Amino acid sequence: SAVISQKPSRDICQRGTSLTIQCQVDSQVTMMFWYRQQPGQSLTLIATANQGSEATYESGFVIDKFPISRPNLTFSTLTVSNMSPEDSSIYLCSVESQGGETQYFGPGTRLLVL
Amino acid sequence: GENVEQHPSTLSVQEGDSAVIKCTYSDSASNYFPWYKQELGKRPQLIIDIRSNVGEKKDQRIAVTLNKTAKHFSLHITETQPEDSAVYFCAEWGGSYIPTFGRGTSLIVHP
């Protein structure tokens, strides 16, 4: 299985500011995913990030609000821009395994926007 | 994937009883069905999965069954223990190469 780390693990931010979340994987992966999980809820896919191309965003999520970078096969960032209290959530990165047979999750970033 | 329905949303059992969680899906191209366990404050962890060419898979106290004709799959936990208490998510992967998750089942095992 892939070893995935995220930074920061948690943060408290003021509304109107932006936060960039980093996701590092210990092996090269083709597909990386960014999810949002609000308390007691399921996993909502924000976007899929492939190296060398623009991220693909799901309905309800836009690049201006959640810009994503994918500079190489082991790293990605998600920025939550112009934050509001509604953005308070856990943000998880996830990777497809090497053979494409399954998916693993990072530890998550707990974000609280005041 | 298109849509995955997961039931029940909450399941409360006594230690030692069995627990069953069911998911139905709509995408006939779905071919991979993982189950994740998420303990409070932790990341979802893959606990078992099944592919469309298999009807059942077991791993100790956990089993998953798949009925492709009816488009449903189930997680079975036998001899439940308090440490099985968590939220369980089903998911399906299909022709879109994007996984779709169920809404989750909160399993509570009472000692």
Short mmCIF file of C-alpha atoms in Angstrom, two decimals:
data_model
loop_
_atom_site.label_atom_id
_atom_site.label_comp_id
_atom_site.label_asym_id
_atom_site.label_seq_id
_atom_site.Cartn_x
_atom_site.Cartn_y
_atom_site.Cartn_z
CA SER A 1 0.00 0.00 0.00
CA ALA A 2 1.06 3.60 -0.55
CA VAL A 3 2.22 5.77 2.35
CA ILE A 4 0.57 9.17 2.13
CA SER A 5 1.26 12.23 4.24
CA GLN A 6 -0.56 15.53 4.39
CA LYS A 7 0.45 18.91 5.74
CA PRO A 8 -0.87 20.62 7.75
CA SER A 9 -2.75 18.06 9.80
CA ARG A 10 -5.03 20.81 11.08
CA ASP A 11 -5.38 24.56 10.96
CA ILE A 12 -7.58 27.36 12.17
CA CYS A 13 -7.93 30.18 9.65
CA GLN A 14 -9.63 33.53 9.36
CA ARG A 15 -12.30 34.06 6.76
CA GLY A 16 -11.06 35.59 3.54
CA THR A 17 -7.64 33.96 3.75
CA SER A 18 -6.35 30.97 1.77
CA LEU A 19 -4.75 27.71 2.87
CA THR A 20 -2.65 25.34 0.80
CA ILE A 21 -2.69 21.67 1.73
CA GLN A 22 0.16 19.44 0.63
CA CYS A 23 -0.05 15.74 -0.17
CA GLN A 24 3.06 13.59 -0.51
CA VAL A 25 3.14 9.93 -1.59
CA ASP A 26 6.05 7.54 -1.16
CA SER A 27 5.66 6.11 -4.68
CA GLN A 28 4.77 7.36 -8.12
CA VAL A 29 1.05 7.35 -8.78
CA THR A 30 -0.92 8.37 -11.82
CA MET A 31 -4.17 9.52 -10.27
CA MET A 32 -4.54 11.61 -7.13
CA PHE A 33 -7.88 12.68 -5.74
CA TRP A 34 -8.92 15.43 -3.35
CA TYR A 35 -11.96 14.87 -1.14
CA ARG A 36 -13.89 16.90 1.37
CA GLN A 37 -15.57 15.24 4.32
CA GLN A 38 -17.83 17.26 6.57
CA PRO A 39 -18.58 15.97 10.07
CA GLY A 40 -20.70 12.84 9.98
CA GLN A 41 -20.86 12.88 6.21
CA SER A 42 -19.55 10.81 3.36
CA LEU A 43 -16.61 11.60 1.11
CA THR A 44 -17.24 14.23 -1.55
CA LEU A 45 -14.85 14.29 -4.46
CA ILE A 46 -13.55 17.78 -5.22
CA ALA A 47 -11.27 17.00 -8.16
CA THR A 48 -8.97 14.51 -9.78
CA ALA A 49 -5.37 15.59 -10.35
CA ASN A 50 -3.22 13.95 -13.00
CA GLN A 51 0.38 14.95 -13.56
CA GLY A 52 0.90 17.10 -16.60
CA SER A 53 -2.70 18.13 -17.09
CA GLU A 54 -5.34 20.37 -15.58
CA ALA A 55 -7.30 18.98 -12.68
CA THR A 56 -10.80 17.72 -13.40
CA TYR A 57 -13.36 19.24 -11.04
CA GLU A 58 -16.63 17.71 -9.91
CA SER A 59 -19.92 19.51 -10.07
CA GLY A 60 -20.07 22.27 -7.49
CA PHE A 61 -16.31 22.81 -7.28
CA VAL A 62 -14.36 25.32 -9.36
CA ILE A 63 -10.71 26.01 -10.00
CA ASP A 64 -10.84 29.57 -8.70
CA LYS A 65 -11.97 28.36 -5.30
CA PHE A 66 -9.91 25.15 -5.15
CA PRO A 67 -6.81 25.50 -7.32
CA ILE A 68 -4.78 22.29 -7.53
CA SER A 69 -1.21 21.67 -8.51
CA ARG A 70 0.32 18.35 -9.56
CA PRO A 71 3.96 19.05 -10.39
CA ASN A 72 5.10 15.41 -10.33
CA LEU A 73 3.93 11.84 -9.73
CA THR A 74 4.40 11.95 -5.94
CA PHE A 75 3.06 15.35 -4.90
CA SER A 76 -0.02 17.53 -5.13
CA THR A 77 -1.43 20.61 -3.44
CA LEU A 78 -4.97 21.82 -2.90
CA THR A 79 -5.62 25.45 -2.05
CA VAL A 80 -8.82 26.54 -0.36
CA SER A 81 -9.18 30.16 -1.43
CA ASN A 82 -11.03 33.08 0.11
CA MET A 83 -12.25 30.86 2.92
CA SER A 84 -15.57 31.13 4.70
CA PRO A 85 -16.87 29.17 7.71
CA GLU A 86 -18.68 26.85 5.26
CA ASP A 87 -15.26 25.59 4.14
CA SER A 88 -14.64 24.12 7.58
CA SER A 89 -14.18 20.44 6.92
CA ILE A 90 -11.67 17.62 6.64
CA TYR A 91 -9.78 17.57 3.36
CA LEU A 92 -8.33 14.24 2.28
CA CYS A 93 -6.04 13.39 -0.53
CA SER A 94 -6.20 9.95 -2.01
CA VAL A 95 -4.23 7.97 -4.56
CA GLU A 96 -4.97 5.15 -6.89
CA SER A 97 -2.64 2.25 -6.25
CA GLN A 98 0.20 1.41 -8.64
CA GLY A 99 -1.74 -1.23 -10.50
CA GLY A 100 -4.89 0.85 -10.46
CA GLU A 101 -6.62 -1.75 -8.37
CA THR A 102 -7.57 0.23 -5.31
CA GLN A 103 -7.44 3.58 -3.51
CA TYR A 104 -5.67 4.76 -0.37
CA PHE A 105 -6.27 7.86 1.72
CA GLY A 106 -4.04 10.36 3.40
CA PRO A 107 -4.57 11.22 7.08
CA GLY A 108 -6.58 14.33 6.27
CA THR A 109 -6.34 18.02 7.08
CA ARG A 110 -8.85 19.39 9.59
CA LEU A 111 -9.72 22.94 8.67
CA LEU A 112 -11.67 25.34 10.85
CA VAL A 113 -12.54 28.74 9.42
CA LEU A 114 -13.61 31.42 11.86
CA GLY B 1 -19.94 5.39 -10.96
CA GLU B 2 -23.32 7.05 -10.91
CA ASN B 3 -25.11 6.42 -7.64
CA VAL B 4 -24.54 4.19 -4.62
CA GLU B 5 -27.15 3.69 -1.92
CA GLN B 6 -26.02 2.34 1.42
CA HIS B 7 -28.20 0.96 4.21
CA PRO B 8 -28.64 1.19 7.09
CA SER B 9 -27.24 4.58 8.08
CA THR B 10 -26.88 3.37 11.67
CA LEU B 11 -26.52 -0.16 12.97
CA SER B 12 -26.40 -1.08 16.63
CA VAL B 13 -25.53 -4.66 17.66
CA GLN B 14 -24.46 -6.57 20.73
CA GLU B 15 -20.95 -7.91 20.93
CA GLY B 16 -20.79 -11.32 19.29
CA ASP B 17 -23.70 -10.67 16.92
CA SER B 18 -23.33 -10.37 13.17
CA ALA B 19 -23.64 -7.11 11.24
CA VAL B 20 -24.64 -6.71 7.60
CA ILE B 21 -24.40 -3.53 5.55
CA LYS B 22 -25.83 -3.38 2.03
CA CYS B 23 -25.11 -1.21 -0.97
CA THR B 24 -26.83 -0.96 -4.32
CA TYR B 25 -25.46 0.66 -7.43
CA SER B 26 -26.75 1.64 -10.83
CA ASP B 27 -23.75 1.64 -13.18
CA SER B 28 -23.66 -1.68 -15.01
CA ALA B 29 -20.02 -0.99 -15.93
CA SER B 30 -18.97 -1.07 -12.26
CA ASN B 31 -16.38 -3.74 -11.70
CA TYR B 32 -14.63 -3.03 -8.40
CA PHE B 33 -16.28 -2.72 -4.98
CA PRO B 34 -14.17 -1.77 -1.96
CA TRP B 35 -15.25 -1.31 1.64
CA TYR B 36 -13.62 1.21 3.95
CA LYS B 37 -13.65 1.50 7.74
CA GLN B 38 -13.24 4.94 9.26
CA GLU B 39 -12.67 5.24 12.98
CA LEU B 40 -13.36 8.55 14.66
CA GLY B 41 -10.78 11.14 13.69
CA LYS B 42 -8.93 8.81 11.35
CA ARG B 43 -8.65 8.24 7.63
CA PRO B 44 -10.76 5.68 5.75
CA GLN B 45 -8.95 2.36 5.64
CA LEU B 46 -9.57 -0.30 3.03
CA ILE B 47 -10.72 -3.47 4.80
CA ILE B 48 -11.91 -5.72 1.98
CA ASP B 49 -12.77 -5.49 -1.69
CA ILE B 50 -14.30 -7.59 -4.43
CA ARG B 51 -14.19 -7.57 -8.19
CA SER B 52 -17.01 -8.28 -10.58
CA ASN B 53 -15.73 -11.73 -11.54
CA VAL B 54 -16.09 -12.99 -7.97
CA GLY B 55 -19.28 -13.58 -5.98
CA GLU B 56 -17.87 -13.72 -2.46
CA LYS B 57 -14.65 -12.99 -0.62
CA LYS B 58 -13.75 -13.67 3.01
CA ASP B 59 -11.05 -12.41 5.32
CA GLN B 60 -11.36 -13.81 8.84
CA ARG B 61 -14.50 -12.23 10.37
CA ILE B 62 -15.23 -10.06 7.36
CA ALA B 63 -16.86 -11.11 4.11
CA VAL B 64 -18.23 -9.33 1.08
CA THR B 65 -20.80 -10.70 -1.34
CA LEU B 66 -21.64 -9.36 -4.77
CA ASN B 67 -24.75 -9.90 -6.89
CA LYS B 68 -24.04 -8.32 -10.27
CA THR B 69 -27.45 -9.17 -11.68
CA ALA B 70 -29.25 -7.35 -8.89
CA LYS B 71 -26.49 -4.71 -8.64
CA HIS B 72 -25.93 -5.00 -4.93
CA PHE B 73 -23.09 -5.95 -2.64
CA SER B 74 -22.91 -6.46 1.10
CA LEU B 75 -20.41 -6.40 3.94
CA HIS B 76 -20.79 -9.09 6.59
CA ILE B 77 -19.03 -8.91 9.95
CA THR B 78 -19.36 -11.94 12.21
CA GLU B 79 -18.65 -12.18 15.95
CA THR B 80 -18.57 -8.40 16.24
CA GLN B 81 -16.28 -6.78 18.79
CA PRO B 82 -16.35 -3.28 20.29
CA GLU B 83 -13.32 -2.35 18.17
CA ASP B 84 -15.44 -2.93 15.07
CA SER B 85 -17.36 0.23 16.01
CA ALA B 86 -16.72 2.74 13.23
CA VAL B 87 -18.26 4.23 10.11
CA TYR B 88 -18.17 1.90 7.12
CA PHE B 89 -18.30 3.15 3.53
CA CYS B 90 -18.94 1.14 0.43
CA ALA B 91 -17.69 2.34 -2.94
CA GLU B 92 -17.82 1.32 -6.54
CA TRP B 93 -15.57 1.91 -9.50
CA GLY B 94 -16.80 1.59 -13.02
CA GLY B 95 -16.38 2.86 -16.49
CA SER B 96 -15.82 6.45 -15.37
CA TYR B 97 -12.65 5.52 -13.41
CA ILE B 98 -13.91 7.78 -10.62
CA PRO B 99 -15.04 6.01 -7.43
CA THR B 100 -18.46 6.70 -5.97
CA PHE B 101 -18.96 6.33 -2.22
CA GLY B 102 -22.02 5.40 -0.23
CA ARG B 103 -23.22 7.69 2.55
CA GLY B 104 -21.74 5.50 5.26
CA THR B 105 -23.04 3.27 8.05
CA SER B 106 -22.27 4.02 11.65
CA LEU B 107 -21.78 0.64 13.36
CA ILE B 108 -21.99 0.56 17.13
CA VAL B 109 -21.04 -2.67 18.90
CA HIS B 110 -22.18 -2.74 22.51
CA PRO B 111 -20.03 -4.76 24.89
#
